[in-house]
CSV table of C-alpha atoms and ligand atoms in Angstrom, one decimal:
chain,number,residue,atom,x,y,z
A,1,MET,CA,-39.1,48.9,-36.7
A,2,SER,CA,-36.7,47.9,-34.0
A,3,ARG,CA,-37.5,44.7,-32.2
A,4,ARG,CA,-35.7,43.6,-29.1
A,5,ILE,CA,-33.5,40.6,-29.8
A,6,LEU,CA,-34.5,37.4,-28.0
A,7,ILE,CA,-32.0,34.6,-27.5
A,8,ALA,CA,-33.8,31.5,-26.2
A,9,GLY,CA,-32.3,28.1,-25.2
A,10,ASN,CA,-34.4,25.0,-25.8
A,11,TRP,CA,-32.8,22.3,-23.6
A,12,LYS,CA,-35.0,19.6,-24.9
A,13,MET,CA,-34.6,16.4,-22.7
A,14,HIS,CA,-31.1,17.4,-21.5
A,15,LEU,CA,-29.6,18.6,-18.2
A,16,SER,CA,-30.6,17.4,-14.7
A,17,PRO,CA,-32.1,20.1,-12.4
A,18,ASP,CA,-28.6,20.6,-10.8
A,19,ASP,CA,-26.7,20.8,-14.0
A,20,GLY,CA,-29.3,23.2,-15.4
A,21,ALA,CA,-29.1,25.4,-12.4
A,22,ALA,CA,-25.3,25.5,-12.8
A,23,VAL,CA,-25.7,26.7,-16.4
A,24,VAL,CA,-28.2,29.3,-15.4
A,25,SER,CA,-26.0,30.6,-12.5
A,26,GLN,CA,-23.2,31.2,-15.0
A,27,LEU,CA,-25.7,32.9,-17.4
A,28,ALA,CA,-27.1,35.0,-14.6
A,29,SER,CA,-23.8,36.3,-13.4
A,30,THR,CA,-22.8,37.5,-16.8
A,31,VAL,CA,-26.2,38.8,-18.0
A,32,GLY,CA,-26.8,40.6,-14.7
A,33,PRO,CA,-30.0,42.3,-13.7
A,34,ALA,CA,-30.7,44.0,-17.0
A,35,SER,CA,-29.9,43.2,-20.6
A,36,ASP,CA,-30.6,44.8,-24.0
A,37,VAL,CA,-30.9,41.3,-25.4
A,38,GLU,CA,-33.7,39.3,-23.9
A,39,VAL,CA,-32.4,35.9,-22.5
A,40,LEU,CA,-34.6,32.8,-22.0
A,41,VAL,CA,-33.9,29.2,-21.1
A,42,CYS,CA,-36.4,26.4,-21.4
A,43,PRO,CA,-35.4,23.5,-19.3
A,44,THR,CA,-37.2,20.2,-18.8
A,45,PHE,CA,-40.3,20.5,-16.7
A,46,VAL,CA,-38.4,19.1,-13.6
A,47,GLY,CA,-35.6,21.7,-14.2
A,48,ILE,CA,-37.8,24.7,-14.1
A,49,SER,CA,-37.8,25.4,-10.4
A,50,SER,CA,-34.1,25.1,-9.9
A,51,ALA,CA,-33.4,27.2,-13.0
A,52,LEU,CA,-35.7,29.9,-11.6
A,53,GLN,CA,-33.9,29.8,-8.3
A,54,ALA,CA,-30.5,30.2,-10.1
A,55,ALA,CA,-31.9,33.0,-12.3
A,56,LYS,CA,-33.1,35.1,-9.3
A,57,GLY,CA,-32.0,38.7,-9.4
A,58,SER,CA,-30.9,38.4,-13.1
A,59,ALA,CA,-32.6,39.2,-16.4
A,60,VAL,CA,-32.5,35.5,-17.4
A,61,GLN,CA,-36.1,34.2,-17.9
A,62,VAL,CA,-37.3,30.6,-17.7
A,63,GLY,CA,-39.9,29.0,-19.9
A,64,ALA,CA,-41.3,25.6,-20.7
A,65,GLN,CA,-41.2,23.5,-23.9
A,66,ASN,CA,-44.8,22.6,-24.2
A,67,CYS,CA,-48.2,22.7,-22.5
A,68,HIS,CA,-51.6,21.2,-22.6
A,69,TRP,CA,-54.6,23.4,-23.7
A,70,GLU,CA,-57.0,22.6,-20.8
A,71,PRO,CA,-56.5,24.6,-17.6
A,72,LYS,CA,-56.8,21.4,-15.5
A,73,GLY,CA,-58.4,18.0,-15.5
A,74,ALA,CA,-57.9,14.3,-15.9
A,75,PHE,CA,-54.9,14.5,-18.3
A,76,THR,CA,-52.3,12.2,-16.8
A,77,GLY,CA,-48.8,13.4,-17.5
A,78,GLU,CA,-49.7,16.8,-18.9
A,79,LEU,CA,-49.1,20.3,-17.6
A,80,SER,CA,-51.4,23.3,-18.3
A,81,ALA,CA,-50.3,26.8,-19.1
A,82,GLU,CA,-51.8,27.8,-15.8
A,83,LEU,CA,-49.5,25.4,-13.9
A,84,LEU,CA,-46.5,26.6,-15.8
A,85,GLN,CA,-47.4,30.2,-14.9
A,86,ALA,CA,-47.8,29.2,-11.3
A,87,ALA,CA,-44.4,27.5,-11.4
A,88,GLY,CA,-42.9,30.9,-12.5
A,89,CYS,CA,-42.5,30.4,-16.3
A,90,SER,CA,-42.6,33.4,-18.6
A,91,HIS,CA,-42.7,31.7,-22.0
A,92,VAL,CA,-43.9,28.4,-23.6
A,93,ILE,CA,-42.4,26.9,-26.7
A,94,LEU,CA,-45.2,25.5,-28.9
A,95,GLY,CA,-45.3,23.2,-31.9
A,96,HIS,CA,-41.6,22.3,-32.0
A,97,SER,CA,-40.9,20.0,-35.0
A,98,GLU,CA,-39.9,17.2,-32.6
A,99,ARG,CA,-43.4,17.4,-31.1
A,100,ARG,CA,-45.0,17.4,-34.5
A,101,GLN,CA,-42.8,14.5,-35.7
A,102,TYR,CA,-42.8,12.3,-32.6
A,103,PHE,CA,-45.8,13.2,-30.6
A,104,GLY,CA,-48.6,13.7,-33.1
A,105,GLU,CA,-48.7,17.5,-32.8
A,106,THR,CA,-51.0,19.0,-35.5
A,107,GLU,CA,-51.9,22.5,-36.6
A,108,GLU,CA,-55.1,22.1,-34.6
A,109,THR,CA,-53.5,21.1,-31.3
A,110,VAL,CA,-50.8,23.8,-31.7
A,111,CYS,CA,-53.6,26.3,-32.1
A,112,LEU,CA,-55.4,25.0,-29.0
A,113,ARG,CA,-52.1,25.2,-27.0
A,114,LEU,CA,-51.4,28.7,-28.3
A,115,GLN,CA,-54.8,29.9,-27.1
A,116,ALA,CA,-54.1,28.4,-23.7
A,117,VAL,CA,-50.8,30.2,-23.4
A,118,LEU,CA,-52.4,33.5,-24.5
A,119,ARG,CA,-55.2,33.0,-21.9
A,120,THR,CA,-52.6,33.0,-19.1
A,121,GLY,CA,-50.6,35.9,-20.4
A,122,LEU,CA,-47.5,33.8,-20.9
A,123,VAL,CA,-45.4,34.5,-24.0
A,124,PRO,CA,-45.9,31.9,-26.8
A,125,VAL,CA,-42.9,30.9,-28.9
A,126,LEU,CA,-44.6,29.2,-31.9
A,127,CYS,CA,-42.2,26.9,-33.9
A,128,ILE,CA,-42.7,26.4,-37.6
A,129,GLY,CA,-40.4,25.0,-40.3
A,130,GLU,CA,-40.2,22.8,-43.3
A,131,THR,CA,-38.5,19.4,-43.8
A,132,LEU,CA,-35.8,19.0,-46.5
A,133,GLU,CA,-38.2,17.1,-48.7
A,134,GLU,CA,-40.8,19.9,-48.5
A,135,ARG,CA,-38.1,22.5,-49.3
A,136,GLU,CA,-36.7,20.5,-52.2
A,137,SER,CA,-40.1,19.9,-53.7
A,138,GLY,CA,-40.9,23.6,-53.8
A,139,GLN,CA,-43.4,23.6,-50.9
A,140,LEU,CA,-41.5,25.9,-48.5
A,141,GLU,CA,-44.0,28.7,-48.7
A,142,THR,CA,-47.1,26.5,-48.7
A,143,VAL,CA,-45.9,24.7,-45.5
A,144,LEU,CA,-44.9,27.9,-43.7
A,145,ARG,CA,-48.2,29.5,-44.6
A,146,ARG,CA,-50.2,26.5,-43.5
A,147,GLN,CA,-48.3,26.3,-40.2
A,148,VAL,CA,-48.8,30.0,-39.4
A,149,THR,CA,-52.4,30.3,-40.4
A,150,GLY,CA,-53.3,27.0,-38.8
A,151,ALA,CA,-51.8,28.0,-35.4
A,152,LEU,CA,-53.4,31.4,-35.5
A,153,ALA,CA,-56.8,30.3,-36.8
A,154,GLY,CA,-59.7,31.9,-35.0
A,155,ILE,CA,-57.5,33.9,-32.6
A,156,ALA,CA,-58.3,37.6,-32.6
A,157,PRO,CA,-55.3,39.7,-33.8
A,158,ASP,CA,-55.4,41.9,-30.7
A,159,GLN,CA,-54.7,38.8,-28.6
A,160,LEU,CA,-51.5,38.2,-30.4
A,161,SER,CA,-49.4,41.2,-29.4
A,162,SER,CA,-46.9,39.0,-27.4
A,163,LEU,CA,-46.5,36.4,-30.1
A,164,VAL,CA,-43.0,35.2,-30.9
A,165,VAL,CA,-42.4,32.9,-33.9
A,166,ALA,CA,-39.4,30.6,-34.3
A,167,TYR,CA,-38.5,29.5,-37.9
A,168,GLU,CA,-36.7,26.2,-37.5
A,169,PRO,CA,-36.0,24.4,-40.8
A,170,VAL,CA,-36.2,20.7,-39.7
A,171,TRP,CA,-33.2,19.8,-41.8
A,172,ALA,CA,-31.1,22.3,-39.8
A,173,ILE,CA,-32.0,21.1,-36.3
A,174,GLY,CA,-29.3,19.2,-34.6
A,175,THR,CA,-27.5,18.5,-37.9
A,176,GLY,CA,-24.8,21.2,-37.8
A,177,VAL,CA,-26.2,22.3,-41.2
A,178,VAL,CA,-27.3,25.9,-40.7
A,179,ALA,CA,-29.6,27.6,-43.2
A,180,SER,CA,-27.6,30.2,-45.1
A,181,THR,CA,-28.3,33.8,-44.0
A,182,GLU,CA,-30.1,34.3,-47.4
A,183,GLN,CA,-32.3,31.2,-46.9
A,184,ALA,CA,-33.1,32.3,-43.4
A,185,GLN,CA,-33.9,35.9,-44.2
A,186,GLU,CA,-36.0,34.9,-47.2
A,187,ALA,CA,-38.1,32.5,-45.0
A,188,HIS,CA,-38.4,35.1,-42.2
A,189,ALA,CA,-39.5,37.8,-44.6
A,190,PHE,CA,-42.1,35.4,-46.1
A,191,VAL,CA,-43.4,34.5,-42.6
A,192,ARG,CA,-43.7,38.2,-41.8
A,193,SER,CA,-45.7,38.8,-44.9
A,194,VAL,CA,-48.1,36.0,-43.9
A,195,LEU,CA,-48.3,37.6,-40.4
A,196,ARG,CA,-49.0,40.9,-42.1
A,197,GLU,CA,-52.0,39.4,-43.9
A,198,ILE,CA,-53.4,38.3,-40.5
A,199,LEU,CA,-52.2,41.0,-38.1
A,200,GLY,CA,-51.7,44.0,-40.4
A,201,SER,CA,-49.0,46.4,-39.3
A,202,ALA,CA,-48.8,44.7,-35.9
A,203,ALA,CA,-46.8,42.0,-37.7
A,204,ASP,CA,-43.9,44.4,-37.7
A,205,ALA,CA,-43.6,44.0,-33.9
A,206,VAL,CA,-43.6,40.2,-33.9
A,207,ARG,CA,-40.2,38.7,-33.3
A,208,ILE,CA,-39.2,35.9,-35.6
A,209,LEU,CA,-36.4,33.8,-34.2
A,210,TYR,CA,-34.2,31.5,-36.3
A,211,GLY,CA,-33.5,28.0,-35.0
A,212,GLY,CA,-31.3,25.2,-36.3
A,213,SER,CA,-27.6,24.7,-35.6
A,214,VAL,CA,-27.1,28.3,-34.2
A,215,LYS,CA,-23.6,28.5,-32.9
A,216,PRO,CA,-21.3,31.2,-31.6
A,217,ASN,CA,-19.7,31.4,-35.0
A,218,ASN,CA,-22.8,31.9,-37.1
A,219,ALA,CA,-25.0,33.9,-34.7
A,220,GLN,CA,-23.8,37.4,-35.6
A,221,GLU,CA,-24.4,37.0,-39.3
A,222,LEU,CA,-27.8,35.5,-38.8
A,223,MET,CA,-28.8,38.3,-36.4
A,224,SER,CA,-27.7,41.0,-38.9
A,225,GLN,CA,-30.6,40.1,-41.2
A,226,ALA,CA,-33.6,42.5,-41.3
A,227,ASP,CA,-36.2,40.0,-40.3
A,228,ILE,CA,-34.2,37.8,-37.9
A,229,ASP,CA,-34.9,38.9,-34.4
A,230,GLY,CA,-33.2,36.4,-32.3
A,231,ALA,CA,-32.5,32.7,-32.0
A,232,LEU,CA,-33.9,29.5,-30.6
A,233,VAL,CA,-30.8,27.5,-29.7
A,234,GLY,CA,-30.7,23.8,-29.0
A,235,GLY,CA,-27.3,22.1,-28.5
A,236,ALA,CA,-25.3,25.3,-28.0
A,237,SER,CA,-27.6,26.4,-25.2
A,238,LEU,CA,-26.5,23.5,-23.0
A,239,LYS,CA,-23.1,25.1,-22.3
A,240,ALA,CA,-23.1,28.5,-20.6
A,241,GLU,CA,-20.0,29.7,-22.5
A,242,ASP,CA,-21.5,28.9,-25.9
A,243,PHE,CA,-24.8,30.4,-25.1
A,244,LEU,CA,-23.2,33.5,-23.7
A,245,ALA,CA,-21.1,33.8,-26.9
A,246,ILE,CA,-24.3,33.7,-28.9
A,247,ILE,CA,-25.9,36.3,-26.8
A,248,SER,CA,-22.8,38.5,-27.1
A,249,ALA,CA,-22.6,37.9,-30.9
A,250,SER,CA,-26.2,38.8,-31.3
A,251,LYS,CA,-25.5,42.3,-29.9
A,252,GLN,CA,-23.1,42.9,-32.8
A,253,GLY,CA,-25.5,41.5,-35.4
B,1,13P,P1,-30.0,22.8,-32.5
B,1,13P,O1,-29.6,24.2,-32.2
B,1,13P,O2,-29.4,21.8,-31.6
B,1,13P,O3,-29.9,22.5,-34.0
B,1,13P,O4,-31.6,22.7,-32.2
B,1,13P,C1,-32.4,23.7,-32.6
B,1,13P,C2,-33.8,23.5,-32.0
B,1,13P,O5,-34.5,22.6,-32.2
B,1,13P,C3,-34.2,24.6,-31.0
B,1,13P,O6,-35.5,24.4,-30.7
């Protein structure tokens, strides 16, 4: 089954609204109004509006890095999926390992957030991935299975047609150590098999992105793997030239 490649940038807590808009302007002028590869940037919350402005007229989409599960209420400092939708976002990253590690994100809260994103019709980008310790102690599959089934628990399969999963081994994030193509493909194939248990043949339409030290020089090989359908890029998405080189390499993959 052919799945459209998605190259997504997670800017984390980087780039001012002006600097982000400058990156998006460069992306927009190269990507143009239509693109075979889907292109997404996820700025900080305060950078969303200027990124959208800069992306106008191009195929570059703008998403968020997290959301709360309630639609509104007394939740100081939080943003709902509804607010992100009203701001013009198309996608929301959920359950990033940094949120799990530093902000107490659990399988239960990721599941609630996923339901909130689905409720609005935005596209969820669900992040999963093991630590080095988990991999080295033989728990890779247990951890990935737990993260996938935990996030999707209680959600009707027909609600999940837009789901995007990002496999990001924690040990490869921001370290310059990329998973080998074999390691990545193996994990992606396993994640797809777990998705198949839950979604049946619809799992074949779910895009599974790889994240963790994706750079212009390794993108093509990663994208050439059968179950790797795109990338979630951190550091290399902060510079338009690098991100564009990844987009262009992914077309050859
Ligand atoms: P790096 O590409 O900087 O390793 O970050 C990956 C990531 O965490 C994307 O969400």
